[in-house]
Coordinates of C-alpha atoms in Angstrom, one line a residue:
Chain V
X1 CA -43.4 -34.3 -77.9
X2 CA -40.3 -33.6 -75.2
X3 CA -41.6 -36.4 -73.2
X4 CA -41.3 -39.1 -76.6
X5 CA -38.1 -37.5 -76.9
X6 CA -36.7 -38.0 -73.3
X7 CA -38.2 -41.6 -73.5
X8 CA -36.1 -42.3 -76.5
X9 CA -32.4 -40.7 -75.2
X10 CA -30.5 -41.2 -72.1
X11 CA -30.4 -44.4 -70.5
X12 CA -31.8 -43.7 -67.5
X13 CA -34.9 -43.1 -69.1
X14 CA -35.1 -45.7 -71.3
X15 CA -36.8 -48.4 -69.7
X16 CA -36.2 -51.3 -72.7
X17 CA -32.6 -52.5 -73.3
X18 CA -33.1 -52.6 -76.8
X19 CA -32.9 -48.6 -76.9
X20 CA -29.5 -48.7 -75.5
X21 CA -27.3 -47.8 -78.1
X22 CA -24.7 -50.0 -79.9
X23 CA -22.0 -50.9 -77.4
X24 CA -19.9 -51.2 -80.3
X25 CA -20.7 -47.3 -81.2
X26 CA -18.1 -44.4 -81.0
X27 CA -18.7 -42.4 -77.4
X28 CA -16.3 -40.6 -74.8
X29 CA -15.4 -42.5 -72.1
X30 CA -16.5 -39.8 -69.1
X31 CA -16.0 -43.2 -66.2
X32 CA -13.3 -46.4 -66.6
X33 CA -13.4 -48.6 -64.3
X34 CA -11.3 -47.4 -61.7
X35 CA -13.2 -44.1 -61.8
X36 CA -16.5 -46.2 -61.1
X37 CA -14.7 -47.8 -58.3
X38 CA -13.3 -44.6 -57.0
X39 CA -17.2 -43.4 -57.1
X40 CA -18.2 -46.5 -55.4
X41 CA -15.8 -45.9 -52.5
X42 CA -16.4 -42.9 -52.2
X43 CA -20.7 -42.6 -52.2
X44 CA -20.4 -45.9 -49.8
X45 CA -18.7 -44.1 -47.0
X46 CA -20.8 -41.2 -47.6
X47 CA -23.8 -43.5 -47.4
X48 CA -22.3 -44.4 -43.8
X49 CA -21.5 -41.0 -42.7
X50 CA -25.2 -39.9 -43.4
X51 CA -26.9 -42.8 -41.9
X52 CA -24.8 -44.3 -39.5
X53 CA -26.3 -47.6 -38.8
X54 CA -25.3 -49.9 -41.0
X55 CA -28.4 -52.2 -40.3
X56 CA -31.2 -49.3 -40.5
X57 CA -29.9 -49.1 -44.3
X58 CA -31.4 -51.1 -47.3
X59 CA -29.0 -50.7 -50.8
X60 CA -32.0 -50.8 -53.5
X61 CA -30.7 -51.0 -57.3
X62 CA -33.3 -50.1 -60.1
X63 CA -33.2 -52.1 -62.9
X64 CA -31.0 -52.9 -64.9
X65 CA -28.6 -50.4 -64.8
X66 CA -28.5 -49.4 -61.3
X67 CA -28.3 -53.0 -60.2
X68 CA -24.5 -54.0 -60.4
X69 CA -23.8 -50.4 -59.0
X70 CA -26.3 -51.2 -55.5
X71 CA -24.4 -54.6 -55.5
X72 CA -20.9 -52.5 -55.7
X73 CA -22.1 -50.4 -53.0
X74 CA -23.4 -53.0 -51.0
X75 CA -20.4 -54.9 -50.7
X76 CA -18.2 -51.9 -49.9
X77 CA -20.7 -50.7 -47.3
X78 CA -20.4 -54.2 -45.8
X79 CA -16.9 -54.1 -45.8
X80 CA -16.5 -50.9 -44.2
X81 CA -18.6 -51.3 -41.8
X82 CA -17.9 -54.7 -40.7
X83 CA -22.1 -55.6 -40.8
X84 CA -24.7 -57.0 -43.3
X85 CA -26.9 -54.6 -45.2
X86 CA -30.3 -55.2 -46.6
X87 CA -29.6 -55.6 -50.8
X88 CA -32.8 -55.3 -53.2
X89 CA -33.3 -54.4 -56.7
X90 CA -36.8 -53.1 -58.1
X91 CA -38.4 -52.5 -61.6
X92 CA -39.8 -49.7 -61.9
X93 CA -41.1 -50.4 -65.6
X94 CA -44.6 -51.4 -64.1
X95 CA -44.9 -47.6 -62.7
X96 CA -43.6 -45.5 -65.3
X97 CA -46.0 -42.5 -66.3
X98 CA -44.2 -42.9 -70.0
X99 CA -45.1 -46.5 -69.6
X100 CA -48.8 -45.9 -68.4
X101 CA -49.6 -44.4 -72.1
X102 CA -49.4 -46.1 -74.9
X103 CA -46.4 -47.6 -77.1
X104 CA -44.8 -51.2 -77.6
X105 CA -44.6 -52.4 -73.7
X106 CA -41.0 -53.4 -72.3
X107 CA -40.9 -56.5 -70.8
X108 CA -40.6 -56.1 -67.1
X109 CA -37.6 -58.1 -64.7
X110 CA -38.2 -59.4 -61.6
X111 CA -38.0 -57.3 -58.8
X112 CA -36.6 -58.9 -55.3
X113 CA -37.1 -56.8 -51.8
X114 CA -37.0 -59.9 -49.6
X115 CA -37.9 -57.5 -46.6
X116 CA -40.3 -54.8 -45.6
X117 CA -38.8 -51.5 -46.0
X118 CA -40.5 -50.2 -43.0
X119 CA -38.3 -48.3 -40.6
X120 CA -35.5 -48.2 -43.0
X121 CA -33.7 -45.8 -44.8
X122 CA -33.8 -47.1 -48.3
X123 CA -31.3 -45.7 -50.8
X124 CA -32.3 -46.2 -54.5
X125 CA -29.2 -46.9 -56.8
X126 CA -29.5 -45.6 -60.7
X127 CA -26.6 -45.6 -63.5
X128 CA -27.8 -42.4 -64.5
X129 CA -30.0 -39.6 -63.2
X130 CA -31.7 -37.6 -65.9
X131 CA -35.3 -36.3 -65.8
X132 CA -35.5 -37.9 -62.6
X133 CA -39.1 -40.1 -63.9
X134 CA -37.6 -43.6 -63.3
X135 CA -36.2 -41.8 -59.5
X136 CA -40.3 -40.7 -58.9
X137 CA -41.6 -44.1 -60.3
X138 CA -39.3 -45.7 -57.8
X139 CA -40.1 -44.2 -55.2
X140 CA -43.5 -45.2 -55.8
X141 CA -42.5 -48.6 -56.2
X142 CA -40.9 -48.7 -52.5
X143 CA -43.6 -47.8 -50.9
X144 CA -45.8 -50.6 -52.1
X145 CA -43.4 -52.7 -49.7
X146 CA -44.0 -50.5 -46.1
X147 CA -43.4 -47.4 -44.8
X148 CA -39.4 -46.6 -45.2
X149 CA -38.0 -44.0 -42.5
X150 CA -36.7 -42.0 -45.4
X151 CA -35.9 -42.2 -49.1
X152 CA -32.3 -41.7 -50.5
X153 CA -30.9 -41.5 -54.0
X154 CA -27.2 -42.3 -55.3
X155 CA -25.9 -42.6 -58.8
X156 CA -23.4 -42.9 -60.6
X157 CA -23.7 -39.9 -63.1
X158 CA -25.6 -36.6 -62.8
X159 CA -26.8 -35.5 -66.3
X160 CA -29.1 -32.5 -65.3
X161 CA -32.1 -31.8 -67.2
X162 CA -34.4 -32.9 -64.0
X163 CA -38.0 -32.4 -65.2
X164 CA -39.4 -33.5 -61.5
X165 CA -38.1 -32.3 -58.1
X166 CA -35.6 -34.7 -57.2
X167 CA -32.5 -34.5 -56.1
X168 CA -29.3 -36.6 -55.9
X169 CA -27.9 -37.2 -52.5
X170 CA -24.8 -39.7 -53.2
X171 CA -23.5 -38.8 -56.9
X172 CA -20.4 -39.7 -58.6
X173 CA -20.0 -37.3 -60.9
X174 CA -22.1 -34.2 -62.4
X175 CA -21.8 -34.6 -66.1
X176 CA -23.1 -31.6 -68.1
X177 CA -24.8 -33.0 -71.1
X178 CA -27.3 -31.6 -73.9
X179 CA -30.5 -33.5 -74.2
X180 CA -29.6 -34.7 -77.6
X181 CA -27.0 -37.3 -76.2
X182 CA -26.7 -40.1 -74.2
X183 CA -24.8 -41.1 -71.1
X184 CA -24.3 -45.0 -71.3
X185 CA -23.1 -47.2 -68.1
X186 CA -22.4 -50.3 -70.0
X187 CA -19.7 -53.6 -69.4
X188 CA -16.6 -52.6 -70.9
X189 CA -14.0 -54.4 -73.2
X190 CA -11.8 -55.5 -70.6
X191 CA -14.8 -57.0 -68.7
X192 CA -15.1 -54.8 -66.2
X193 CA -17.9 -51.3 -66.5
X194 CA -17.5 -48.2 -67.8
X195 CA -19.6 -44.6 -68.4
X196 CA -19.7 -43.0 -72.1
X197 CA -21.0 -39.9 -73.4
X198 CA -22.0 -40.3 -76.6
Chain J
X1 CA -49.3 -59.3 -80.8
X2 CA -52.6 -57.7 -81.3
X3 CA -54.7 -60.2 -79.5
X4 CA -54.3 -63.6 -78.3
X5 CA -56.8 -65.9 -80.1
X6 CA -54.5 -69.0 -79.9
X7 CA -51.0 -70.6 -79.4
X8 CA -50.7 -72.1 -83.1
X9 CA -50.2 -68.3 -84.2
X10 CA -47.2 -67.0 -81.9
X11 CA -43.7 -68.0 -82.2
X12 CA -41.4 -68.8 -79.7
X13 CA -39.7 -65.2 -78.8
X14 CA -43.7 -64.0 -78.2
X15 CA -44.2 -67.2 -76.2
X16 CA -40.9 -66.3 -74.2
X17 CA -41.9 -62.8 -73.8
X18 CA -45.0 -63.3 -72.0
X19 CA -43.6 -66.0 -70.0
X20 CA -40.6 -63.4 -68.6
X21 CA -43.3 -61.0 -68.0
X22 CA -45.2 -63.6 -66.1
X23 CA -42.0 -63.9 -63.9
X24 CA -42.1 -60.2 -63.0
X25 CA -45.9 -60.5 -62.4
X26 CA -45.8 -63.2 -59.7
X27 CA -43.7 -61.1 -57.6
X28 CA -46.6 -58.7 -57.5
X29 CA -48.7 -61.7 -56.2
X30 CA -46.2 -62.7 -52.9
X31 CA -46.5 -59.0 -52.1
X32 CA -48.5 -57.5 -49.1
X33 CA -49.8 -55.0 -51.7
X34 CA -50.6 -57.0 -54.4
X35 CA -51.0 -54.0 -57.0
X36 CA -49.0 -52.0 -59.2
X37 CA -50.4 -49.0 -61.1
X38 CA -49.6 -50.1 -65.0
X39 CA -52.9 -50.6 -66.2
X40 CA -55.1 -47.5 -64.0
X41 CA -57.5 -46.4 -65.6
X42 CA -58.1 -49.2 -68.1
X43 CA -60.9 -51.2 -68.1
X44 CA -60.9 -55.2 -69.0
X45 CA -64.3 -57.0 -69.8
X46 CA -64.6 -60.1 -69.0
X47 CA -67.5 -61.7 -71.5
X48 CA -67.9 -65.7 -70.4
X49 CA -70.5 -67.3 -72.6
X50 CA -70.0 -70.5 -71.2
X51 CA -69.8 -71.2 -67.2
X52 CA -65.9 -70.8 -65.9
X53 CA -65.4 -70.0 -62.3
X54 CA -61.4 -70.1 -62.1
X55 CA -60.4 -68.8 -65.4
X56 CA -63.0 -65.5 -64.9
X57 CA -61.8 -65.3 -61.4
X58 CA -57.9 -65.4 -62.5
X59 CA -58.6 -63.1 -65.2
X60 CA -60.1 -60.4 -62.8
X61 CA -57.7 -61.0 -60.1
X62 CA -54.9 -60.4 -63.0
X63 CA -56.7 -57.2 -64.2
X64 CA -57.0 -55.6 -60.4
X65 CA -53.3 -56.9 -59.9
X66 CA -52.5 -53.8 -62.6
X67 CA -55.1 -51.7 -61.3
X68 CA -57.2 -51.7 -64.4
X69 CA -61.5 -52.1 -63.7
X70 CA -63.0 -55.3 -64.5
X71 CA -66.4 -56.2 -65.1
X72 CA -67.4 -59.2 -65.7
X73 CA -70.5 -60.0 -68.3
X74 CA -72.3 -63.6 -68.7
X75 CA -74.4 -65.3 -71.0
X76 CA -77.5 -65.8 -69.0
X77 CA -80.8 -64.5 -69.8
X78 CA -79.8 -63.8 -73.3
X79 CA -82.0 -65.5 -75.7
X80 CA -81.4 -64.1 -78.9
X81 CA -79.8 -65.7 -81.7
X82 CA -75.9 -66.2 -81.0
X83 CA -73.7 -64.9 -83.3
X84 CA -75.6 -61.9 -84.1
X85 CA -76.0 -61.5 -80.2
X86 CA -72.4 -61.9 -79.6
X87 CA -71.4 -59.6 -82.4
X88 CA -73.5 -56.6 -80.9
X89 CA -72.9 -57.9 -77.7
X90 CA -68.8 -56.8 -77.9
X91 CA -69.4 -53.8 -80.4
X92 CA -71.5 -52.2 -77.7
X93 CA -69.0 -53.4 -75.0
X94 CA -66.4 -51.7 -77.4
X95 CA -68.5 -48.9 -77.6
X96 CA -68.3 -48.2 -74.2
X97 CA -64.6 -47.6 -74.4
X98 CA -63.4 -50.7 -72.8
X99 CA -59.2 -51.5 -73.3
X100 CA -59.3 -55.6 -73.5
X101 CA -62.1 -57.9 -74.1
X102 CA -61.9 -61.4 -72.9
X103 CA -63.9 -64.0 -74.4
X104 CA -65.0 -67.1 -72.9
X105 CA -67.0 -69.3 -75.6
X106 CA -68.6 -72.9 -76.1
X107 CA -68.2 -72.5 -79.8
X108 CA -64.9 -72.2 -81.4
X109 CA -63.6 -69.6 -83.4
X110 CA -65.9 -66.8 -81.7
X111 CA -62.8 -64.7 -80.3
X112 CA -61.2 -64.7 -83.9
X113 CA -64.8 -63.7 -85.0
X114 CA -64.9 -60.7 -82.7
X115 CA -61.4 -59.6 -82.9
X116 CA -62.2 -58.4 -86.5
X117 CA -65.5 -56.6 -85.6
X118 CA -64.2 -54.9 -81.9
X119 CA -61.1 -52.4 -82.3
X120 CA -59.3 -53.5 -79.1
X121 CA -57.4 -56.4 -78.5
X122 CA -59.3 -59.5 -77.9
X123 CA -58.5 -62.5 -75.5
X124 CA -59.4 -66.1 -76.1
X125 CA -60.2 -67.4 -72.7
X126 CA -61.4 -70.7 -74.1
X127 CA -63.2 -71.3 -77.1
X128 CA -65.1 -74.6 -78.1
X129 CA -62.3 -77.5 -78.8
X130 CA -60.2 -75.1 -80.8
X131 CA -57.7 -73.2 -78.1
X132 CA -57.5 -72.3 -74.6
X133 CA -53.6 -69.9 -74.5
X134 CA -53.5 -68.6 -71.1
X135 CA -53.9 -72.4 -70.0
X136 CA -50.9 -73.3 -72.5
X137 CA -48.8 -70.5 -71.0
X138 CA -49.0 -71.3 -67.5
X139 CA -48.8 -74.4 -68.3
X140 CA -45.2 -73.7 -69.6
X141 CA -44.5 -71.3 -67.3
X142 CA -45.0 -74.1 -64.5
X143 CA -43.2 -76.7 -66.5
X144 CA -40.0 -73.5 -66.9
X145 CA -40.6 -72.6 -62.9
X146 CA -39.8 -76.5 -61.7
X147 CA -37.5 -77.7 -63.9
X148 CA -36.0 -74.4 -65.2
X149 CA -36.5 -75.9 -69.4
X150 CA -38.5 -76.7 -71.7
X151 CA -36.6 -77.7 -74.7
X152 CA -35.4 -81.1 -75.0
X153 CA -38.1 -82.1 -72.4
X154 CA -40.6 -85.1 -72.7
X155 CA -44.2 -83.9 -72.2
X156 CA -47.4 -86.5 -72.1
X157 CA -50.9 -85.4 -72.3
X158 CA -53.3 -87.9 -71.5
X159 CA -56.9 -88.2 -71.8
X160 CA -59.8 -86.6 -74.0
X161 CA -57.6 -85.6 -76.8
X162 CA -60.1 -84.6 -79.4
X163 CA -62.4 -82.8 -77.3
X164 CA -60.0 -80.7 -75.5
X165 CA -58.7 -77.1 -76.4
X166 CA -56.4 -77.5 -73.5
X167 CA -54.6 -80.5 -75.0
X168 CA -54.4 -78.6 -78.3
X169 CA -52.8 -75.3 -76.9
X170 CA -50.5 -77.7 -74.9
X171 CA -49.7 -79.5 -78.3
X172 CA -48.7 -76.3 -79.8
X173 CA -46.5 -74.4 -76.9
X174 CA -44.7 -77.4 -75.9
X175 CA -43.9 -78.3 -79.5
X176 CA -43.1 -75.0 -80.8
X177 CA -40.8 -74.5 -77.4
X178 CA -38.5 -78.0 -78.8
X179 CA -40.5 -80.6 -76.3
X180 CA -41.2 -83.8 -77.5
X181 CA -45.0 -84.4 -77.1
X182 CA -46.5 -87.6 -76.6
X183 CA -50.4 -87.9 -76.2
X184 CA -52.4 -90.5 -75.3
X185 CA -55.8 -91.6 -74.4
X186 CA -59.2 -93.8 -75.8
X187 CA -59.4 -94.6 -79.2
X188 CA -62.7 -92.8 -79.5
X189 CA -60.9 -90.1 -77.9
X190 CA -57.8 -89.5 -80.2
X191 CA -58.4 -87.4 -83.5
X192 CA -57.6 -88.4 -86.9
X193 CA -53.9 -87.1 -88.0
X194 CA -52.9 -85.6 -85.0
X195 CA -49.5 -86.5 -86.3
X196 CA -49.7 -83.9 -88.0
X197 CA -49.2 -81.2 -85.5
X198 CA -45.6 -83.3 -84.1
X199 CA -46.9 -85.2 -81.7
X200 CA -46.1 -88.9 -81.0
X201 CA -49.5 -90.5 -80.2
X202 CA -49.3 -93.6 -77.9
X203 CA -51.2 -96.5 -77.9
X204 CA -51.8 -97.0 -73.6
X205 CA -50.7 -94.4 -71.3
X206 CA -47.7 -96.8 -70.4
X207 CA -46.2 -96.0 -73.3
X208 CA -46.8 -91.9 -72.8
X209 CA -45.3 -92.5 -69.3
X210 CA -42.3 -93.9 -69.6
X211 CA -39.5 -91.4 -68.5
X212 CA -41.7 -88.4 -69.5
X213 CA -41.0 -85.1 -67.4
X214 CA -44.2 -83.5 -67.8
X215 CA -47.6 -85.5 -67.5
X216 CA -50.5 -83.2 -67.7
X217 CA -53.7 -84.8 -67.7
X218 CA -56.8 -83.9 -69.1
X219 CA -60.0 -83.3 -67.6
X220 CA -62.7 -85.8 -68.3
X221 CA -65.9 -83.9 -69.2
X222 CA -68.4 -86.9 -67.6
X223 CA -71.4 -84.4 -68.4
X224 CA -70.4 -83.8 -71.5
X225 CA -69.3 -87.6 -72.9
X226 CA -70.8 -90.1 -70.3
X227 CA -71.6 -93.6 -72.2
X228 CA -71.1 -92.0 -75.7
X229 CA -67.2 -92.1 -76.1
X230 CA -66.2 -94.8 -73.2
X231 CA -67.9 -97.9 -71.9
X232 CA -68.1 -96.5 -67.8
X233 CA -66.3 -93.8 -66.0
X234 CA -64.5 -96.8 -64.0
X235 CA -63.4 -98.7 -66.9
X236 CA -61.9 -95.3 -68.3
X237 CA -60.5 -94.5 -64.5
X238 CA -58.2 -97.9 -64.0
X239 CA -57.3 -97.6 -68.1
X240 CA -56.1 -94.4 -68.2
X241 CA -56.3 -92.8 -64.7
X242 CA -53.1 -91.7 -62.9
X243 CA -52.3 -93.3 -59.7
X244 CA -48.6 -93.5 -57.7
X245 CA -48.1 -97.3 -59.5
X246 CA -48.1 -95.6 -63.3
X247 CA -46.2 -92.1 -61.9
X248 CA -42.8 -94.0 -61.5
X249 CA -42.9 -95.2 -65.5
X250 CA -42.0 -91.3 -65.5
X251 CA -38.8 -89.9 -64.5
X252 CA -38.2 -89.4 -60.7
X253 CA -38.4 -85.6 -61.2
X254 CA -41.7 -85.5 -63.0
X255 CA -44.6 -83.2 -62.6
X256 CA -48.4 -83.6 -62.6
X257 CA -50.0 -81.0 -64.2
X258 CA -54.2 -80.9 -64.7
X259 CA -56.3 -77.8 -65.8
X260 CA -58.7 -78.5 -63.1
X261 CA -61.3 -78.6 -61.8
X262 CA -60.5 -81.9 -61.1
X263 CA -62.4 -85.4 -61.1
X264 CA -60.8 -87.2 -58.1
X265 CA -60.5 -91.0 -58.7
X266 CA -61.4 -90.6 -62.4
X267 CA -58.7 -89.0 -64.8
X268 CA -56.8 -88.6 -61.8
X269 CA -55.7 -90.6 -58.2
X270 CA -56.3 -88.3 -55.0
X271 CA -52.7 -90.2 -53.9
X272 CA -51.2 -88.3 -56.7
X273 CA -53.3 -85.4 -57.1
X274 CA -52.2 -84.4 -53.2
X275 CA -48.3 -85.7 -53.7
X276 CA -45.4 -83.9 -54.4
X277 CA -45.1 -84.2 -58.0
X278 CA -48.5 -82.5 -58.3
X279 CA -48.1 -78.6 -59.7
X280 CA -51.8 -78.6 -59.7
X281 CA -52.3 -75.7 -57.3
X282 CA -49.0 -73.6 -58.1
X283 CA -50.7 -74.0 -61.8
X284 CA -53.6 -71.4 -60.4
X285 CA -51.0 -69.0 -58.6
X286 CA -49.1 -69.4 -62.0
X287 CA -52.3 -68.8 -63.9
X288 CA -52.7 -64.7 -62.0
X289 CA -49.3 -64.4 -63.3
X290 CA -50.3 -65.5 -67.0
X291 CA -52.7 -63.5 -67.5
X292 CA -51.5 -60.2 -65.8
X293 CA -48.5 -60.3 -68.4
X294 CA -51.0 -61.0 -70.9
X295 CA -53.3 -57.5 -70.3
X296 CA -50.0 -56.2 -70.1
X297 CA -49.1 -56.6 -73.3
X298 CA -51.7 -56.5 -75.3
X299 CA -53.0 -53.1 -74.3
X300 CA -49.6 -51.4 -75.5
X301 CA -49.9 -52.0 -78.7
X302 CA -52.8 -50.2 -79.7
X303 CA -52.6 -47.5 -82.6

């Protein structure tokens, strides 16, 4: 069934750690970390320029993957800006639709929004943008906490193969993949992150 | 995990797993909208054979917490023999397509009995003197969320050892996560080679006390015991009821823990059931948390 198979590959889709592959495994480094911080930089400002009001904006990273990039962006967005902004991160694991059926359950993290979302423009942080299922089951998961003035979505990577309508508004690089592999964000070596194809 | 009959048969990375999905599940609790959609569509029965207000209330609320139906059956009226009762009692529950099936029971042994006859997972919510598990785990879970261990730690259980299937889950989650156990309690009330499951027994509650971290006390069942097992209820009370003057035998960071409902002034003081080291009420909250992780997990596993 393609949606077994999606829930298997890509790690944006693959709501247990334990299907990440082997960080030991051979893979092409497509981000090191100075690309990620490049991307960082560069989808914080754009963050800005879209929104302009630093304090109308709430950073939200989806776990687990997404959440040392929102923290990344968070900081730089403070920084440029000179003012706080709202950080959160969410699981989305509890409203999956390939989670809803049946299958060994991942164990879900906490999820921390220590304010309402109402009247803000929330942008969701992933790793990796695939199908775009965890992106919808997110968005879900936002509104539970209020009525946001708008949704937004930044990642890191853009694989394609979107089997929902959603779109990417902050992205740090389109990577043209085939569904058969699997784009990794992962610590590296040298203790900082990095992206690889494999 | 298929069901959840009892501690004694989980180890401790199934232990740990439901107590990190218990973390995640009382977030959904401090929310305005308590309810995430995991479990829609699914239905939970809640079958209590024998009378339980806060367990069958915890177990719904954890149930409509994930969206899933509950419906809750009890045992009055029915006046049939039990076990064959009870056995086409659940198969026609089953029948009726139900997801979870949680069992409340005076006789022990009854969820293990139906988990073999029903084809979806089965929930001990208390059977006889044998086990009560989603007691155990929040239990744990209260003892991890105030002092952020387990292992290492000193645990006392005090009262009606032998009669209670809340000491014996305790017995086996705190042992099996590396706690030393020390119970305590009347002589009439202590079983035969409880040694046996690695616990230290203790000869007065002085002894259990002394720099423990974790004192949970047991619920004294007066209807159940009254003149049979101890001479009075107030000769029991000022032997082996807490107060504030036996607390600081335990370490200044200790915490009170009771399954409730509890008997003010007998197993316990109202000066310490009311007092800071008292978990007594986060033990409830904890309890929604225990239990939604529970349904969660069991109802993935299914063929």
């Amino acid at each position: 069934m393609k949606s077994d198979q999606t829930a298997a590959s890509g790690s944006d889709e693959s709501a247990p750690d334990t299907s990440r592959p082997d960080p030991d495994a051979t893979g092409r480094v497509v981000l090191d970390g100075a690309g990620i911080q490049r991307a960082v930089a560069r989808i914080s400002h754009e963050i800005l320029e879209r929104n302009g009001d630093p304090e109308t904006i709430a950073i939200v990273g989806i776990e687990s993957g997404g959440v040392p990039i929102s923290e990344m962006i968070g900081g730089r967005v403070r920084e440029i800006s000179g003012a706080p902004v709202l950080l959160g991160s969410l699981d989305v694991t509890l409203y999956r639709d390939d989670v809803i059926g049946r299958g060994k359950r991942p164990v879900p993290h906490r999820t921390r929004m220590p304010f309402s979302v109402r009247g803000l423009r929330v942008v969701l942080v992933d790793d990796v943008v695939f199908t775009g299922r965890t992106i919808r089951a997110a968005m879900d998961a936002v509104i539970d906490f209020g009525r946001p003035e708008g949704i937004q979505v930044a990642a890191l990577v853009d694989r394609g193969h979107r089997e929902l309508p959603i779109q990417v508004d902050f992205v740090g690089k389109n990577i043209p993949t085939s569904r058969a592999e699997s784009v990794v964000f992962r610590p590296s070596a040298g203790g900082d992150y990095e992206v690889v194809l494999q | 995990m298929k069901h959840l009959l009892g501690i004694e048969p989980l180890d401790r990375d199934e232990i740990g797993q439901i107590l990190d999905a218990a973390d995640a599940m009382l977030e959904i609790s401090q929310r305005e909208i308590k309810r995430v959609p995991t479990l829609r569509g699914r239905t939970v029965i809640n079958l209590f054979l024998e009378p339980s207000t806060r367990t069958r209330v915890s177990f719904e609320i954890a149930a409509k917490r994930l969206s899933a139906d509950a419906i809750n059956v009890s045992s009055s009226g029915s006046s049939l023999s039990k076990a064959e009762t009870l056995n086409d009692m659940a198969q026609n529950l089953a029948a009726m397509n139900a997801d979870v099936l949680v069992v409340r029971d005076r006789t022990a042994g009854v969820p293990a009995m139906l988990a073999e006859r029903v084809r979806i997972p089965v929930v001990n919510a208390g059977d006889g003197a044998h086990e009560h598990p989603t007691q155990a785990l929040l239990d744990a879970f209260t003892v991890r969320q105030s002092l952020g261990s387990i292992e290492g730690r000193v645990v006392a259980i005090v009262g009606d050892i032998a009669h209670s299937r809340v000491a014996r889950s305790a017995i086996h989650i705190f042992t099996k996560l590396g706690a030393e156990v020390r119970i305590a309690g009347p002589p009439t009330m202590m079983p035969v080679g409880i040694e046996e499951l690695g616990v230290k027994p203790c000869s007065s509650i002085e002894e259990a006390l002394d720099g423990a971290h974790v004192i949970c006390m047991l619920r004294i069942q007066r209807e159940r015991l009254e003149g049979a097992l101890f001479p009075s209820v107030r000769e029991y009370s000022r032997t082996y009821g807490l107060d504030l003057r036996l607390l600081r035998l335990a370490r200044p960071e200790a915490i009170v823990l009771h399954p409730g409902p509890i008997n003010r002034g007998v197993e316990i003081g109202s000066d310490v059931a009311d007092a800071e080291p008292s978990r007594i009420l986060d033990q409830v909250t904890n309890g929604v948390a225990v239990r939604m992780a529970v349904l969660y997990l069991l109802t993935g596993e299914q063929a």
